[in-house]
CSV table of C-alpha atoms in Angstrom, one decimal:
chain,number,residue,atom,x,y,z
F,287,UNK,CA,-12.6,-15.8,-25.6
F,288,UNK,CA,-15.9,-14.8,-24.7
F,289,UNK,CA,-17.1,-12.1,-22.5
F,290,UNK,CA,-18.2,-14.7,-20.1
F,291,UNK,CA,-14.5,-16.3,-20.4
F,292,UNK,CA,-13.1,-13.3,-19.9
F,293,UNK,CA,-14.7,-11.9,-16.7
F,294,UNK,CA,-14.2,-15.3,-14.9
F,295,UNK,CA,-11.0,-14.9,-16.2
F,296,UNK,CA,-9.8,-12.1,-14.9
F,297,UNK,CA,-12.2,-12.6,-11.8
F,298,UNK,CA,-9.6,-15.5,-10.9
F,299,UNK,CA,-6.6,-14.0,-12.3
F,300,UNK,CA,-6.7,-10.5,-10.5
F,301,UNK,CA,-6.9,-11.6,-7.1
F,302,UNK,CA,-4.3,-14.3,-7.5
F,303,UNK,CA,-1.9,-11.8,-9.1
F,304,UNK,CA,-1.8,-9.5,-5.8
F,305,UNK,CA,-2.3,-12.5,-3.4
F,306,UNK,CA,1.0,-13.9,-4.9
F,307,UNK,CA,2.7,-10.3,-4.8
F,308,UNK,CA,1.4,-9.8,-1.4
F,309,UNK,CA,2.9,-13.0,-0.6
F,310,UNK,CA,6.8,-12.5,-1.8
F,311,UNK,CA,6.1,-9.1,-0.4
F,312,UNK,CA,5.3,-10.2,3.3
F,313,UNK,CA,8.2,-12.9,3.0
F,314,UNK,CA,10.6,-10.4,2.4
F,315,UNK,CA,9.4,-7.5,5.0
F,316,UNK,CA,9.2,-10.5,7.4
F,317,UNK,CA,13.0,-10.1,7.2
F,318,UNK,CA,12.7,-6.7,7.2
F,319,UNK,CA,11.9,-3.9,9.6
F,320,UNK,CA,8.2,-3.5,9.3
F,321,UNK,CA,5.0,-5.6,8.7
F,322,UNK,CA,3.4,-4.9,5.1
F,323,UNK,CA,0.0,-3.5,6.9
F,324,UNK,CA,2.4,-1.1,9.1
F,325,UNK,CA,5.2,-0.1,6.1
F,326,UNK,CA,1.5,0.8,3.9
F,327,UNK,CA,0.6,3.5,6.7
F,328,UNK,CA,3.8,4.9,7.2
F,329,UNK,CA,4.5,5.1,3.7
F,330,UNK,CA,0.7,6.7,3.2
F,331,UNK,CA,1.6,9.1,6.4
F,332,UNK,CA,4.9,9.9,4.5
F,333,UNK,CA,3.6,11.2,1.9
F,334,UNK,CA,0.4,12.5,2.4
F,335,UNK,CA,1.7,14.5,5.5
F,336,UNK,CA,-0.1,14.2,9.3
F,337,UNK,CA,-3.2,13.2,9.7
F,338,UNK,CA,-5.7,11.9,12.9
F,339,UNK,CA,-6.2,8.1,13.1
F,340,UNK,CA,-9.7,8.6,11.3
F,341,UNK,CA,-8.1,9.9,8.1
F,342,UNK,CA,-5.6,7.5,7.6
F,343,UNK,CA,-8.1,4.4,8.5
F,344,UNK,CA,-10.3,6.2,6.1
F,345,UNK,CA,-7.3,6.3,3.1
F,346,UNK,CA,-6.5,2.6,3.8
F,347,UNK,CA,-9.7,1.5,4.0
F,348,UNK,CA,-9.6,0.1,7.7
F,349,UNK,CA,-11.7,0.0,10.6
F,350,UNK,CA,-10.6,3.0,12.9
F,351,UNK,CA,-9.9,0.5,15.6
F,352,UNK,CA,-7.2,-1.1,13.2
F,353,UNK,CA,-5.8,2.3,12.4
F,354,UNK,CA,-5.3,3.3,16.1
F,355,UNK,CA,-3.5,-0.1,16.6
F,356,UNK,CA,-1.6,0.4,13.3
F,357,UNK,CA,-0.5,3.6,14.8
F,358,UNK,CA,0.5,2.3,18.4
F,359,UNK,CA,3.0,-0.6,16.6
F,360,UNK,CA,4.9,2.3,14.4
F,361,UNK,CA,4.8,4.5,18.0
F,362,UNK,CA,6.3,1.8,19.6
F,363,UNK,CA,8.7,1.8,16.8
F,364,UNK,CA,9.5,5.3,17.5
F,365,UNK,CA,8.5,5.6,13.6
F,366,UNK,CA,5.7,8.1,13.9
F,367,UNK,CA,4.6,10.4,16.9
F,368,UNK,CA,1.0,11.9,18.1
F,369,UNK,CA,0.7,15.7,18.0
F,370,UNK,CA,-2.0,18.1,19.0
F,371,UNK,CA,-4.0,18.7,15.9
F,372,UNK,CA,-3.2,22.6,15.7
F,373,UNK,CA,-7.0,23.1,14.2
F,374,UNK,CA,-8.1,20.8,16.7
F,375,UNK,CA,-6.3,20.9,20.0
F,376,UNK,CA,-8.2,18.2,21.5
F,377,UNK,CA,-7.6,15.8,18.4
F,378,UNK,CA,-4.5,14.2,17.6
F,379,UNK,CA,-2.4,13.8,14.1
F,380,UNK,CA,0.2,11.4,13.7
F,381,UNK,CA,3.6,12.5,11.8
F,382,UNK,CA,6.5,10.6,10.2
F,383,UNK,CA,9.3,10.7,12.8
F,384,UNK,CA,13.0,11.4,11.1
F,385,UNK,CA,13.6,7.4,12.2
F,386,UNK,CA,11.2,7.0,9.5
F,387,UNK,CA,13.0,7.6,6.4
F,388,UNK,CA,15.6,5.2,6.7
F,389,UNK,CA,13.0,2.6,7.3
F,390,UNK,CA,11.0,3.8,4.1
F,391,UNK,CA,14.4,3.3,2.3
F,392,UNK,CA,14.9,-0.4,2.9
F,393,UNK,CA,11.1,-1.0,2.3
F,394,UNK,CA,10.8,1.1,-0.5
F,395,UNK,CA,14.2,-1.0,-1.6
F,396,UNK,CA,12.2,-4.9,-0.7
F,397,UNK,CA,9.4,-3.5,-2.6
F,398,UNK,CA,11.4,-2.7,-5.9
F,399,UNK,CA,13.4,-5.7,-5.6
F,400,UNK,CA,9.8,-7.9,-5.2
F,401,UNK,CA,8.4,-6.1,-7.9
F,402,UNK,CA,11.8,-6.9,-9.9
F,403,UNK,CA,11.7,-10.5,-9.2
F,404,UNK,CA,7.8,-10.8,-9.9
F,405,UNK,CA,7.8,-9.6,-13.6
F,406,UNK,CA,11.3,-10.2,-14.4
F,407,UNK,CA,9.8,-12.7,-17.2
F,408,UNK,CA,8.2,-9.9,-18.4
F,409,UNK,CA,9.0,-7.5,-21.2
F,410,UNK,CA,9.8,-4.6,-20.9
F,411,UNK,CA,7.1,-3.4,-23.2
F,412,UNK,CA,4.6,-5.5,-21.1
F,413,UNK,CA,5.9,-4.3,-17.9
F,414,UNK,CA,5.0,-0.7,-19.4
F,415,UNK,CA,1.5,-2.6,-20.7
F,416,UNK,CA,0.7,-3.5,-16.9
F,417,UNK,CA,1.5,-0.1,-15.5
F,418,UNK,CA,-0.9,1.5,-17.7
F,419,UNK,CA,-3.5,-0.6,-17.0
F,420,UNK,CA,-3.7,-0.6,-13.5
F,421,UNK,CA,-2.9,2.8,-13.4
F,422,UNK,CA,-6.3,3.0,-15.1
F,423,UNK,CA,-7.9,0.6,-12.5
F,424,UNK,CA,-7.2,2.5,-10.0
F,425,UNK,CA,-7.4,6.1,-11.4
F,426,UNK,CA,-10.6,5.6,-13.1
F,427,UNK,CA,-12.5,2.4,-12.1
F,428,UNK,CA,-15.9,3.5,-13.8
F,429,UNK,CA,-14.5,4.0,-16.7
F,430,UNK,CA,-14.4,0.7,-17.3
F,431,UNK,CA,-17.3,-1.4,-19.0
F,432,UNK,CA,-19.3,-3.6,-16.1
């Protein structure tokens, strides 16, 4: 294959890989307790510890607007809750709410099982192939040749 070949390639192949993931992914939260846009968040929230609306829209790459209405569907939820930012008193932070983790859990338990049923064909050795690669996408995009 030729450079050419392989850029279009992969131009094609990349975004139909996730767009199929997302796919089973959304099928199988649809059954589940959260939305995958919603079950992101929390999950980002979870782990990175409270934050205002502007931070996490920032993180998931989402209009503030989104965030804020992100934010209101897991409130409803009773998953997360607003707090007086103690730096800020007149901003907010939103926190994980102990009704969370159970709900993490089961998604964190879909996503496995998607994952699971995405690359079972795979090899082992190839599974291990994939990880390290986009684990380099994503940890170091420029370090790729354009």
């Amino acid at each position: 294959m030729h450079d050419d070949e392989i850029e279009a390639a992969l131009a094609d192949l990349i975004p139909r890989s996730f767009r199929g993931y997302r796919r089973r992914m959304a099928q199988r939260l649809q059954i589940g307790d959260l939305p995958p846009h919603q079950a992101r968040a929390l999950r980002m929230i979870e782990r990175d510890g409270p934050m205002r609306a502007g931070e996490l829209a920032r993180r998931l790459r989402i209009a503030p607007r989104s965030a804020t209405e992100v934010i209101d569907g897991l409130a409803d939820r009773e998953l997360v809750c607003r707090k007086p930012d103690p730096i800020d008193r007149r901003a907010m932070i939103v926190e994980v709410t102990d009704a969370a983790e159970a709900v993490l859990a089961r998604t964190d338990a879909m996503r496995r099982a998607v994952i699971h049923d995405y690359t079972n064909g795979m090899s082992a050795a190839d599974r291990r192939e994939l990880v390290r690669l986009l684990t380099r996408l994503v940890d170091e995009p420029d370090c790729l040749p354009t």
